[in-house]
Amino acid sequence: MFNIVVIRIVEALVALIMMSLVIFLLSRLTGDPVALLLGDGATEADRLQLTRDLGLDQSIFVQYLTFLGNALTGDFGRSVTAGNRPALELILSRLPASLSLAGVALAFTLVLGILFGVMAALRHNSVIDVAARLIALVGQSVPSFWLGIVLMYVFAVQLRWLPTSGYGQWQHYILPAATLGLFTLAAITRLVRSSMLEALGSEYIKLARIKGLSERAVVWKHALANSLIPVVTFMGTFFAVMITGAVIVETVFSWPGIGRLAYESILARDFPVVQAVVLVITSLFIIANLLVDILYVIIDPRMRNRD
């Protein structure tokens, strides 16, 4: 078990380094940062001085090492448009909003997805099963921006039950969380349904029924416990989908998270902030998958026996 965990940590570190290299190279292809910072009225002396100050007169290898060293200390540069504030400071001020939205969305999709998946498996080929599969199909087909606009129009504009935007109260979470979580809800429903169907037909479930266990205990304690392993395996991916998908959802609902910050920074060509946001989101994705891999080793004895 220890060896597997160490291997996963090393793989995560390698992935982080590779992604930092990709982000660094892509940022160099977006244009000349000196021209962006100085504008058209700068003199040649100003350009040379800023080039030296930014370290752009160094080789690309030295520039990357400098970028990597600064990133490890939390220095991602300063925003071009937000009063020269540090990029990391801007991200940290927006991160709680994104994490809270992703947490709420993931919580309700887990509850509903597990419930729909179990009901669909228990009522195989019934109306409930068809309805659950239809929800899964719609959830994985409908674009987030379109769904968000429709939900806003129906529940906020027409019915006036919920606010169109805002942040801070529980009512503000409902529409963006529902929009953000529908895709994941569909995925969890399909995973739980297929795993439950496989579990209900297995030998250990037949043995549990022969022993006289109640149907509730058979379904919710034995069958569901084994059916959740695929869900746990994909939890890191689900969480990453919430964070990356928030770029669209936060823009539609004016949610003050890092997704909206990335959108605003792209429009303003604020490359230091865009670069920092992408690296932070990538780091969250990799860390979430690392934690899931470690959790999977803990809960699945077959993985622990592979040392």
PDB file of C-alpha atoms in Angstrom:
ATOM      1  CA  MET A   1       0.000   0.000   0.000  1.00  0.00           C
ATOM      2  CA  PHE A   2       2.813   2.421   0.883  1.00  0.00           C
ATOM      3  CA  ASN A   3       4.548   1.815  -2.447  1.00  0.00           C
ATOM      4  CA  ILE A   4       1.350   2.497  -4.387  1.00  0.00           C
ATOM      5  CA  VAL A   5       0.758   5.776  -2.541  1.00  0.00           C
ATOM      6  CA  VAL A   6       4.350   6.903  -3.181  1.00  0.00           C
ATOM      7  CA  ILE A   7       4.014   6.073  -6.890  1.00  0.00           C
ATOM      8  CA  ARG A   8       0.786   8.092  -7.108  1.00  0.00           C
ATOM      9  CA  ILE A   9       2.430  11.092  -5.423  1.00  0.00           C
ATOM     10  CA  VAL A  10       5.405  10.959  -7.800  1.00  0.00           C
ATOM     11  CA  GLU A  11       3.055  10.737 -10.788  1.00  0.00           C
ATOM     12  CA  ALA A  12       1.130  13.764  -9.513  1.00  0.00           C
ATOM     13  CA  LEU A  13       4.336  15.794  -9.143  1.00  0.00           C
ATOM     14  CA  VAL A  14       5.454  14.855 -12.671  1.00  0.00           C
ATOM     15  CA  ALA A  15       2.037  15.861 -14.029  1.00  0.00           C
ATOM     16  CA  LEU A  16       2.237  19.211 -12.251  1.00  0.00           C
ATOM     17  CA  ILE A  17       5.689  19.920 -13.692  1.00  0.00           C
ATOM     18  CA  MET A  18       4.590  18.950 -17.196  1.00  0.00           C
ATOM     19  CA  MET A  19       1.504  21.150 -16.978  1.00  0.00           C
ATOM     20  CA  SER A  20       3.555  24.080 -15.706  1.00  0.00           C
ATOM     21  CA  LEU A  21       5.783  23.693 -18.773  1.00  0.00           C
ATOM     22  CA  VAL A  22       2.775  23.625 -21.107  1.00  0.00           C
ATOM     23  CA  ILE A  23       1.244  26.698 -19.452  1.00  0.00           C
ATOM     24  CA  PHE A  24       4.569  28.549 -19.618  1.00  0.00           C
ATOM     25  CA  LEU A  25       5.036  27.796 -23.319  1.00  0.00           C
ATOM     26  CA  LEU A  26       1.464  28.692 -24.217  1.00  0.00           C
ATOM     27  CA  SER A  27       1.779  32.008 -22.393  1.00  0.00           C
ATOM     28  CA  ARG A  28       4.782  32.835 -24.572  1.00  0.00           C
ATOM     29  CA  LEU A  29       2.709  32.210 -27.713  1.00  0.00           C
ATOM     30  CA  THR A  30      -0.080  34.636 -26.795  1.00  0.00           C
ATOM     31  CA  GLY A  31       1.870  37.760 -27.677  1.00  0.00           C
ATOM     32  CA  ASP A  32       4.509  40.158 -26.425  1.00  0.00           C
ATOM     33  CA  PRO A  33       3.858  41.024 -22.752  1.00  0.00           C
ATOM     34  CA  VAL A  34       6.116  44.077 -23.026  1.00  0.00           C
ATOM     35  CA  ALA A  35       3.939  45.590 -25.748  1.00  0.00           C
ATOM     36  CA  LEU A  36       0.842  44.822 -23.685  1.00  0.00           C
ATOM     37  CA  LEU A  37       2.192  46.462 -20.537  1.00  0.00           C
ATOM     38  CA  LEU A  38       3.694  49.569 -22.122  1.00  0.00           C
ATOM     39  CA  GLY A  39       1.354  50.364 -24.952  1.00  0.00           C
ATOM     40  CA  ASP A  40       2.103  52.134 -28.226  1.00  0.00           C
ATOM     41  CA  GLY A  41       3.563  55.330 -26.747  1.00  0.00           C
ATOM     42  CA  ALA A  42       6.587  53.693 -25.089  1.00  0.00           C
ATOM     43  CA  THR A  43      10.105  54.381 -26.248  1.00  0.00           C
ATOM     44  CA  GLU A  44      12.672  51.770 -27.198  1.00  0.00           C
ATOM     45  CA  ALA A  45      14.552  52.430 -23.958  1.00  0.00           C
ATOM     46  CA  ASP A  46      11.380  51.716 -21.991  1.00  0.00           C
ATOM     47  CA  ARG A  47      10.927  48.455 -23.850  1.00  0.00           C
ATOM     48  CA  LEU A  48      14.501  47.328 -23.196  1.00  0.00           C
ATOM     49  CA  GLN A  49      14.267  48.238 -19.518  1.00  0.00           C
ATOM     50  CA  LEU A  50      10.986  46.334 -19.008  1.00  0.00           C
ATOM     51  CA  THR A  51      12.359  43.371 -20.955  1.00  0.00           C
ATOM     52  CA  ARG A  52      15.281  43.158 -18.514  1.00  0.00           C
ATOM     53  CA  ASP A  53      12.998  43.673 -15.513  1.00  0.00           C
ATOM     54  CA  LEU A  54      10.758  40.799 -16.620  1.00  0.00           C
ATOM     55  CA  GLY A  55      13.718  38.555 -17.386  1.00  0.00           C
ATOM     56  CA  LEU A  56      12.687  38.185 -21.016  1.00  0.00           C
ATOM     57  CA  ASP A  57      16.253  38.799 -22.161  1.00  0.00           C
ATOM     58  CA  GLN A  58      17.232  35.412 -20.679  1.00  0.00           C
ATOM     59  CA  SER A  59      17.095  32.095 -22.510  1.00  0.00           C
ATOM     60  CA  ILE A  60      13.769  30.262 -22.582  1.00  0.00           C
ATOM     61  CA  PHE A  61      15.176  27.593 -20.256  1.00  0.00           C
ATOM     62  CA  VAL A  62      16.224  30.159 -17.654  1.00  0.00           C
ATOM     63  CA  GLN A  63      12.860  31.887 -17.987  1.00  0.00           C
ATOM     64  CA  TYR A  64      11.049  28.607 -17.294  1.00  0.00           C
ATOM     65  CA  LEU A  65      13.186  27.841 -14.248  1.00  0.00           C
ATOM     66  CA  THR A  66      12.465  31.340 -12.950  1.00  0.00           C
ATOM     67  CA  PHE A  67       8.752  30.879 -13.612  1.00  0.00           C
ATOM     68  CA  LEU A  68       8.747  27.497 -11.860  1.00  0.00           C
ATOM     69  CA  GLY A  69      10.671  28.843  -8.867  1.00  0.00           C
ATOM     70  CA  ASN A  70       8.322  31.813  -8.535  1.00  0.00           C
ATOM     71  CA  ALA A  71       5.277  29.544  -8.837  1.00  0.00           C
ATOM     72  CA  LEU A  72       6.551  27.322  -6.035  1.00  0.00           C
ATOM     73  CA  THR A  73       6.729  30.391  -3.790  1.00  0.00           C
ATOM     74  CA  GLY A  74       3.286  31.598  -4.855  1.00  0.00           C
ATOM     75  CA  ASP A  75       4.534  34.402  -7.108  1.00  0.00           C
ATOM     76  CA  PHE A  76       2.573  34.269 -10.388  1.00  0.00           C
ATOM     77  CA  GLY A  77       3.174  37.863 -11.320  1.00  0.00           C
ATOM     78  CA  ARG A  78       0.884  40.882 -11.038  1.00  0.00           C
ATOM     79  CA  SER A  79      -2.379  41.658 -12.734  1.00  0.00           C
ATOM     80  CA  VAL A  80      -2.221  44.060 -15.637  1.00  0.00           C
ATOM     81  CA  THR A  81      -5.778  45.359 -15.156  1.00  0.00           C
ATOM     82  CA  ALA A  82      -6.549  44.961 -11.418  1.00  0.00           C
ATOM     83  CA  GLY A  83      -4.382  47.702 -10.017  1.00  0.00           C
ATOM     84  CA  ASN A  84      -1.154  45.709 -10.200  1.00  0.00           C
ATOM     85  CA  ARG A  85      -2.409  43.304  -7.538  1.00  0.00           C
ATOM     86  CA  PRO A  86      -0.645  39.934  -7.241  1.00  0.00           C
ATOM     87  CA  ALA A  87      -2.343  37.317  -9.421  1.00  0.00           C
ATOM     88  CA  LEU A  88      -2.421  34.773  -6.599  1.00  0.00           C
ATOM     89  CA  GLU A  89      -4.117  37.278  -4.307  1.00  0.00           C
ATOM     90  CA  LEU A  90      -6.885  37.758  -6.872  1.00  0.00           C
ATOM     91  CA  ILE A  91      -7.355  33.997  -7.211  1.00  0.00           C
ATOM     92  CA  LEU A  92      -7.433  33.377  -3.469  1.00  0.00           C
ATOM     93  CA  SER A  93     -10.066  36.079  -3.058  1.00  0.00           C
ATOM     94  CA  ARG A  94     -12.281  34.305  -5.621  1.00  0.00           C
ATOM     95  CA  LEU A  95     -11.462  30.676  -4.740  1.00  0.00           C
ATOM     96  CA  PRO A  96     -13.892  30.285  -1.772  1.00  0.00           C
ATOM     97  CA  ALA A  97     -16.837  31.183  -3.998  1.00  0.00           C
ATOM     98  CA  SER A  98     -15.846  28.570  -6.602  1.00  0.00           C
ATOM     99  CA  LEU A  99     -15.156  25.854  -4.030  1.00  0.00           C
ATOM    100  CA  SER A 100     -18.421  26.460  -2.202  1.00  0.00           C
ATOM    101  CA  LEU A 101     -20.402  26.324  -5.450  1.00  0.00           C
ATOM    102  CA  ALA A 102     -18.615  23.141  -6.551  1.00  0.00           C
ATOM    103  CA  GLY A 103     -19.164  21.591  -3.108  1.00  0.00           C
ATOM    104  CA  VAL A 104     -22.897  22.318  -3.110  1.00  0.00           C
ATOM    105  CA  ALA A 105     -23.273  21.068  -6.675  1.00  0.00           C
ATOM    106  CA  LEU A 106     -21.321  17.889  -5.961  1.00  0.00           C
ATOM    107  CA  ALA A 107     -23.260  17.195  -2.745  1.00  0.00           C
ATOM    108  CA  PHE A 108     -26.682  17.364  -4.327  1.00  0.00           C
ATOM    109  CA  THR A 109     -25.589  15.420  -7.415  1.00  0.00           C
ATOM    110  CA  LEU A 110     -24.193  12.638  -5.212  1.00  0.00           C
ATOM    111  CA  VAL A 111     -27.439  12.364  -3.232  1.00  0.00           C
ATOM    112  CA  LEU A 112     -29.734  12.491  -6.255  1.00  0.00           C
ATOM    113  CA  GLY A 113     -27.432  10.439  -8.487  1.00  0.00           C
ATOM    114  CA  ILE A 114     -27.153   7.590  -5.984  1.00  0.00           C
ATOM    115  CA  LEU A 115     -30.907   7.675  -5.325  1.00  0.00           C
ATOM    116  CA  PHE A 116     -31.819   7.693  -9.037  1.00  0.00           C
ATOM    117  CA  GLY A 117     -29.261   4.977  -9.813  1.00  0.00           C
ATOM    118  CA  VAL A 118     -30.515   2.649  -7.082  1.00  0.00           C
ATOM    119  CA  MET A 119     -34.164   3.178  -8.010  1.00  0.00           C
ATOM    120  CA  ALA A 120     -33.433   2.569 -11.689  1.00  0.00           C
ATOM    121  CA  ALA A 121     -31.588  -0.667 -10.886  1.00  0.00           C
ATOM    122  CA  LEU A 122     -34.311  -1.937  -8.553  1.00  0.00           C
ATOM    123  CA  ARG A 123     -37.022  -1.130 -11.135  1.00  0.00           C
ATOM    124  CA  HIS A 124     -35.075  -2.362 -14.152  1.00  0.00           C
ATOM    125  CA  ASN A 125     -36.829  -1.636 -17.487  1.00  0.00           C
ATOM    126  CA  SER A 126     -39.697   0.107 -15.675  1.00  0.00           C
ATOM    127  CA  VAL A 127     -40.937   3.683 -16.074  1.00  0.00           C
ATOM    128  CA  ILE A 128     -38.561   4.776 -13.289  1.00  0.00           C
ATOM    129  CA  ASP A 129     -35.617   3.174 -15.081  1.00  0.00           C
ATOM    130  CA  VAL A 130     -36.509   4.841 -18.375  1.00  0.00           C
ATOM    131  CA  ALA A 131     -36.928   8.203 -16.632  1.00  0.00           C
ATOM    132  CA  ALA A 132     -33.524   7.867 -14.925  1.00  0.00           C
ATOM    133  CA  ARG A 133     -31.834   6.996 -18.213  1.00  0.00           C
ATOM    134  CA  LEU A 134     -33.594   9.937 -19.885  1.00  0.00           C
ATOM    135  CA  ILE A 135     -32.288  12.290 -17.191  1.00  0.00           C
ATOM    136  CA  ALA A 136     -28.796  10.878 -17.737  1.00  0.00           C
ATOM    137  CA  LEU A 137     -29.080  11.367 -21.496  1.00  0.00           C
ATOM    138  CA  VAL A 138     -30.324  14.941 -21.192  1.00  0.00           C
ATOM    139  CA  GLY A 139     -27.767  15.785 -18.523  1.00  0.00           C
ATOM    140  CA  GLN A 140     -24.855  14.717 -20.685  1.00  0.00           C
ATOM    141  CA  SER A 141     -26.227  16.372 -23.850  1.00  0.00           C
ATOM    142  CA  VAL A 142     -27.459  19.819 -22.820  1.00  0.00           C
ATOM    143  CA  PRO A 143     -24.842  22.631 -22.922  1.00  0.00           C
ATOM    144  CA  SER A 144     -24.307  24.309 -19.558  1.00  0.00           C
ATOM    145  CA  PHE A 145     -24.694  27.863 -20.840  1.00  0.00           C
ATOM    146  CA  TRP A 146     -28.053  27.059 -22.482  1.00  0.00           C
ATOM    147  CA  LEU A 147     -29.352  25.240 -19.409  1.00  0.00           C
ATOM    148  CA  GLY A 148     -28.312  28.106 -17.159  1.00  0.00           C
ATOM    149  CA  ILE A 149     -30.098  30.668 -19.320  1.00  0.00           C
ATOM    150  CA  VAL A 150     -33.273  28.542 -19.454  1.00  0.00           C
ATOM    151  CA  LEU A 151     -33.310  27.964 -15.686  1.00  0.00           C
ATOM    152  CA  MET A 152     -32.723  31.662 -15.085  1.00  0.00           C
ATOM    153  CA  TYR A 153     -35.541  32.635 -17.433  1.00  0.00           C
ATOM    154  CA  VAL A 154     -38.049  30.181 -15.928  1.00  0.00           C
ATOM    155  CA  PHE A 155     -37.330  30.346 -12.193  1.00  0.00           C
ATOM    156  CA  ALA A 156     -35.922  33.856 -11.846  1.00  0.00           C
ATOM    157  CA  VAL A 157     -37.556  35.955 -14.557  1.00  0.00           C
ATOM    158  CA  GLN A 158     -40.956  34.308 -15.036  1.00  0.00           C
ATOM    159  CA  LEU A 159     -41.717  32.704 -11.666  1.00  0.00           C
ATOM    160  CA  ARG A 160     -39.530  35.052  -9.587  1.00  0.00           C
ATOM    161  CA  TRP A 161     -38.723  32.271  -7.134  1.00  0.00           C
ATOM    162  CA  LEU A 162     -34.946  32.685  -7.207  1.00  0.00           C
ATOM    163  CA  PRO A 163     -32.445  35.488  -7.884  1.00  0.00           C
ATOM    164  CA  THR A 164     -30.761  35.750 -11.262  1.00  0.00           C
ATOM    165  CA  SER A 165     -27.353  36.431  -9.724  1.00  0.00           C
ATOM    166  CA  GLY A 166     -25.615  37.191  -6.453  1.00  0.00           C
ATOM    167  CA  TYR A 167     -23.574  35.427  -3.831  1.00  0.00           C
ATOM    168  CA  GLY A 168     -23.827  34.835  -0.090  1.00  0.00           C
ATOM    169  CA  GLN A 169     -27.253  33.331   0.642  1.00  0.00           C
ATOM    170  CA  TRP A 170     -28.553  29.819   0.041  1.00  0.00           C
ATOM    171  CA  GLN A 171     -30.992  30.993  -2.651  1.00  0.00           C
ATOM    172  CA  HIS A 172     -28.074  32.138  -4.785  1.00  0.00           C
ATOM    173  CA  TYR A 173     -26.663  28.593  -4.959  1.00  0.00           C
ATOM    174  CA  ILE A 174     -29.699  26.792  -6.359  1.00  0.00           C
ATOM    175  CA  LEU A 175     -29.657  27.759 -10.041  1.00  0.00           C
ATOM    176  CA  PRO A 176     -25.863  27.754 -10.619  1.00  0.00           C
ATOM    177  CA  ALA A 177     -25.426  24.543  -8.608  1.00  0.00           C
ATOM    178  CA  ALA A 178     -28.205  22.817 -10.565  1.00  0.00           C
ATOM    179  CA  THR A 179     -26.689  23.976 -13.857  1.00  0.00           C
ATOM    180  CA  LEU A 180     -23.199  22.949 -12.835  1.00  0.00           C
ATOM    181  CA  GLY A 181     -24.232  19.592 -11.409  1.00  0.00           C
ATOM    182  CA  LEU A 182     -26.548  18.220 -14.099  1.00  0.00           C
ATOM    183  CA  PHE A 183     -23.732  16.668 -16.150  1.00  0.00           C
ATOM    184  CA  THR A 184     -22.249  15.001 -13.065  1.00  0.00           C
ATOM    185  CA  LEU A 185     -25.705  13.903 -11.904  1.00  0.00           C
ATOM    186  CA  ALA A 186     -26.154  12.068 -15.175  1.00  0.00           C
ATOM    187  CA  ALA A 187     -22.761  10.374 -14.882  1.00  0.00           C
ATOM    188  CA  ILE A 188     -23.327   9.268 -11.269  1.00  0.00           C
ATOM    189  CA  THR A 189     -26.798   7.950 -12.093  1.00  0.00           C
ATOM    190  CA  ARG A 190     -25.449   5.800 -14.929  1.00  0.00           C
ATOM    191  CA  LEU A 191     -22.506   4.547 -12.868  1.00  0.00           C
ATOM    192  CA  VAL A 192     -24.627   3.579  -9.857  1.00  0.00           C
ATOM    193  CA  ARG A 193     -27.303   1.982 -12.027  1.00  0.00           C
ATOM    194  CA  SER A 194     -24.880  -0.245 -13.930  1.00  0.00           C
ATOM    195  CA  SER A 195     -22.940  -1.157 -10.773  1.00  0.00           C
ATOM    196  CA  MET A 196     -26.131  -1.952  -8.862  1.00  0.00           C
ATOM    197  CA  LEU A 197     -27.421  -4.188 -11.644  1.00  0.00           C
ATOM    198  CA  GLU A 198     -24.143  -6.092 -11.577  1.00  0.00           C
ATOM    199  CA  ALA A 199     -24.129  -6.302  -7.775  1.00  0.00           C
ATOM    200  CA  LEU A 200     -27.753  -7.455  -7.472  1.00  0.00           C
ATOM    201  CA  GLY A 201     -27.021 -10.395  -9.754  1.00  0.00           C
ATOM    202  CA  SER A 202     -23.852 -11.459  -7.917  1.00  0.00           C
ATOM    203  CA  GLU A 203     -23.421 -14.511  -5.722  1.00  0.00           C
ATOM    204  CA  TYR A 204     -22.814 -12.664  -2.454  1.00  0.00           C
ATOM    205  CA  ILE A 205     -26.160 -10.871  -2.790  1.00  0.00           C
ATOM    206  CA  LYS A 206     -27.894 -14.201  -3.372  1.00  0.00           C
ATOM    207  CA  LEU A 207     -26.162 -15.549  -0.266  1.00  0.00           C
ATOM    208  CA  ALA A 208     -27.291 -12.545   1.771  1.00  0.00           C
ATOM    209  CA  ARG A 209     -30.888 -13.162   0.759  1.00  0.00           C
ATOM    210  CA  ILE A 210     -30.586 -16.864   1.562  1.00  0.00           C
ATOM    211  CA  LYS A 211     -29.399 -15.927   5.064  1.00  0.00           C
ATOM    212  CA  GLY A 212     -32.688 -14.095   5.579  1.00  0.00           C
ATOM    213  CA  LEU A 213     -31.454 -10.490   5.509  1.00  0.00           C
ATOM    214  CA  SER A 214     -34.089  -7.874   4.830  1.00  0.00           C
ATOM    215  CA  GLU A 215     -34.311  -6.425   1.349  1.00  0.00           C
ATOM    216  CA  ARG A 216     -33.365  -3.015   2.723  1.00  0.00           C
ATOM    217  CA  ALA A 217     -30.153  -4.396   4.228  1.00  0.00           C
ATOM    218  CA  VAL A 218     -29.335  -6.320   1.055  1.00  0.00           C
ATOM    219  CA  VAL A 219     -29.796  -3.284  -1.182  1.00  0.00           C
ATOM    220  CA  TRP A 220     -28.470  -0.384   0.889  1.00  0.00           C
ATOM    221  CA  LYS A 221     -25.800  -2.108   2.959  1.00  0.00           C
ATOM    222  CA  HIS A 222     -24.342  -4.812   0.727  1.00  0.00           C
ATOM    223  CA  ALA A 223     -25.169  -4.018  -2.910  1.00  0.00           C
ATOM    224  CA  LEU A 224     -24.813  -0.245  -2.682  1.00  0.00           C
ATOM    225  CA  ALA A 225     -21.546  -0.395  -0.722  1.00  0.00           C
ATOM    226  CA  ASN A 226     -19.842  -2.237  -3.569  1.00  0.00           C
ATOM    227  CA  SER A 227     -21.585  -0.182  -6.234  1.00  0.00           C
ATOM    228  CA  LEU A 228     -20.110   3.069  -4.912  1.00  0.00           C
ATOM    229  CA  ILE A 229     -16.507   2.056  -5.675  1.00  0.00           C
ATOM    230  CA  PRO A 230     -16.731   3.314  -9.312  1.00  0.00           C
ATOM    231  CA  VAL A 231     -18.266   6.558  -8.044  1.00  0.00           C
ATOM    232  CA  VAL A 232     -15.405   7.050  -5.586  1.00  0.00           C
ATOM    233  CA  THR A 233     -12.938   6.296  -8.370  1.00  0.00           C
ATOM    234  CA  PHE A 234     -14.323   9.105 -10.507  1.00  0.00           C
ATOM    235  CA  MET A 235     -14.828  11.591  -7.677  1.00  0.00           C
ATOM    236  CA  GLY A 236     -11.657  13.468  -8.601  1.00  0.00           C
ATOM    237  CA  THR A 237     -12.853  13.769 -12.192  1.00  0.00           C
ATOM    238  CA  PHE A 238     -16.292  14.907 -11.053  1.00  0.00           C
ATOM    239  CA  PHE A 239     -14.796  17.585  -8.818  1.00  0.00           C
ATOM    240  CA  ALA A 240     -12.520  18.750 -11.629  1.00  0.00           C
ATOM    241  CA  VAL A 241     -15.514  18.970 -13.966  1.00  0.00           C
ATOM    242  CA  MET A 242     -17.212  21.194 -11.394  1.00  0.00           C
ATOM    243  CA  ILE A 243     -14.224  23.544 -11.199  1.00  0.00           C
ATOM    244  CA  THR A 244     -13.501  23.745 -14.934  1.00  0.00           C
ATOM    245  CA  GLY A 245     -17.179  23.883 -15.885  1.00  0.00           C
ATOM    246  CA  ALA A 246     -17.607  26.804 -13.512  1.00  0.00           C
ATOM    247  CA  VAL A 247     -16.011  29.115 -16.099  1.00  0.00           C
ATOM    248  CA  ILE A 248     -19.249  29.043 -18.110  1.00  0.00           C
ATOM    249  CA  VAL A 249     -21.690  28.786 -15.206  1.00  0.00           C
ATOM    250  CA  GLU A 250     -20.067  31.556 -13.187  1.00  0.00           C
ATOM    251  CA  THR A 251     -20.143  33.830 -16.229  1.00  0.00           C
ATOM    252  CA  VAL A 252     -23.842  33.175 -16.864  1.00  0.00           C
ATOM    253  CA  PHE A 253     -24.849  33.767 -13.229  1.00  0.00           C
ATOM    254  CA  SER A 254     -22.239  36.470 -12.480  1.00  0.00           C
ATOM    255  CA  TRP A 255     -20.801  34.272  -9.744  1.00  0.00           C
ATOM    256  CA  PRO A 256     -17.642  35.842  -8.219  1.00  0.00           C
ATOM    257  CA  GLY A 257     -15.398  32.782  -8.585  1.00  0.00           C
ATOM    258  CA  ILE A 258     -12.191  31.944 -10.389  1.00  0.00           C
ATOM    259  CA  GLY A 259     -14.109  30.847 -13.481  1.00  0.00           C
ATOM    260  CA  ARG A 260     -15.506  34.314 -13.961  1.00  0.00           C
ATOM    261  CA  LEU A 261     -12.093  35.763 -13.093  1.00  0.00           C
ATOM    262  CA  ALA A 262     -10.555  33.701 -15.906  1.00  0.00           C
ATOM    263  CA  TYR A 263     -13.217  34.915 -18.354  1.00  0.00           C
ATOM    264  CA  GLU A 264     -12.705  38.556 -17.401  1.00  0.00           C
ATOM    265  CA  SER A 265      -8.916  38.195 -17.564  1.00  0.00           C
ATOM    266  CA  ILE A 266      -9.068  36.651 -21.033  1.00  0.00           C
ATOM    267  CA  LEU A 267     -11.182  39.531 -22.307  1.00  0.00           C
ATOM    268  CA  ALA A 268      -8.768  42.026 -20.760  1.00  0.00           C
ATOM    269  CA  ARG A 269      -5.697  40.100 -21.989  1.00  0.00           C
ATOM    270  CA  ASP A 270      -4.481  39.923 -18.400  1.00  0.00           C
ATOM    271  CA  PHE A 271      -2.086  37.053 -19.119  1.00  0.00           C
ATOM    272  CA  PRO A 272      -0.476  36.732 -15.650  1.00  0.00           C
ATOM    273  CA  VAL A 273      -3.888  36.133 -14.083  1.00  0.00           C
ATOM    274  CA  VAL A 274      -4.992  33.750 -16.858  1.00  0.00           C
ATOM    275  CA  GLN A 275      -1.752  31.808 -16.477  1.00  0.00           C
ATOM    276  CA  ALA A 276      -2.157  31.622 -12.706  1.00  0.00           C
ATOM    277  CA  VAL A 277      -5.821  30.555 -12.915  1.00  0.00           C
ATOM    278  CA  VAL A 278      -5.037  27.741 -15.341  1.00  0.00           C
ATOM    279  CA  LEU A 279      -2.191  26.499 -13.150  1.00  0.00           C
ATOM    280  CA  VAL A 280      -4.334  26.636  -9.993  1.00  0.00           C
ATOM    281  CA  ILE A 281      -7.222  24.781 -11.654  1.00  0.00           C
ATOM    282  CA  THR A 282      -4.802  22.176 -13.004  1.00  0.00           C
ATOM    283  CA  SER A 283      -3.294  21.754  -9.544  1.00  0.00           C
ATOM    284  CA  LEU A 284      -6.748  21.272  -8.015  1.00  0.00           C
ATOM    285  CA  PHE A 285      -7.545  18.666 -10.674  1.00  0.00           C
ATOM    286  CA  ILE A 286      -4.343  16.710 -10.025  1.00  0.00           C
ATOM    287  CA  ILE A 287      -4.597  16.951  -6.227  1.00  0.00           C
ATOM    288  CA  ALA A 288      -8.221  15.794  -6.280  1.00  0.00           C
ATOM    289  CA  ASN A 289      -7.331  12.763  -8.387  1.00  0.00           C
ATOM    290  CA  LEU A 290      -4.366  12.018  -6.117  1.00  0.00           C
ATOM    291  CA  LEU A 291      -6.610  12.020  -3.037  1.00  0.00           C
ATOM    292  CA  VAL A 292      -9.099   9.764  -4.811  1.00  0.00           C
ATOM    293  CA  ASP A 293      -6.326   7.321  -5.777  1.00  0.00           C
ATOM    294  CA  ILE A 294      -5.169   7.171  -2.152  1.00  0.00           C
ATOM    295  CA  LEU A 295      -8.756   6.743  -0.924  1.00  0.00           C
ATOM    296  CA  TYR A 296      -9.302   3.987  -3.473  1.00  0.00           C
ATOM    297  CA  VAL A 297      -6.258   2.118  -2.164  1.00  0.00           C
ATOM    298  CA  ILE A 298      -7.641   2.424   1.371  1.00  0.00           C
ATOM    299  CA  ILE A 299     -11.172   1.196   0.661  1.00  0.00           C
ATOM    300  CA  ASP A 300     -10.360  -1.529  -1.881  1.00  0.00           C
ATOM    301  CA  PRO A 301      -8.345  -4.438  -0.407  1.00  0.00           C
ATOM    302  CA  ARG A 302      -7.450  -5.677  -3.884  1.00  0.00           C
ATOM    303  CA  MET A 303      -5.357  -2.545  -4.418  1.00  0.00           C
ATOM    304  CA  ARG A 304      -3.594  -2.942  -1.075  1.00  0.00           C
ATOM    305  CA  ASN A 305      -2.541  -6.461  -2.023  1.00  0.00           C
ATOM    306  CA  ARG A 306      -0.737  -5.299  -5.193  1.00  0.00           C
ATOM    307  CA  ASP A 307       2.452  -4.211  -3.393  1.00  0.00           C
TER     308      ASP A 307
END
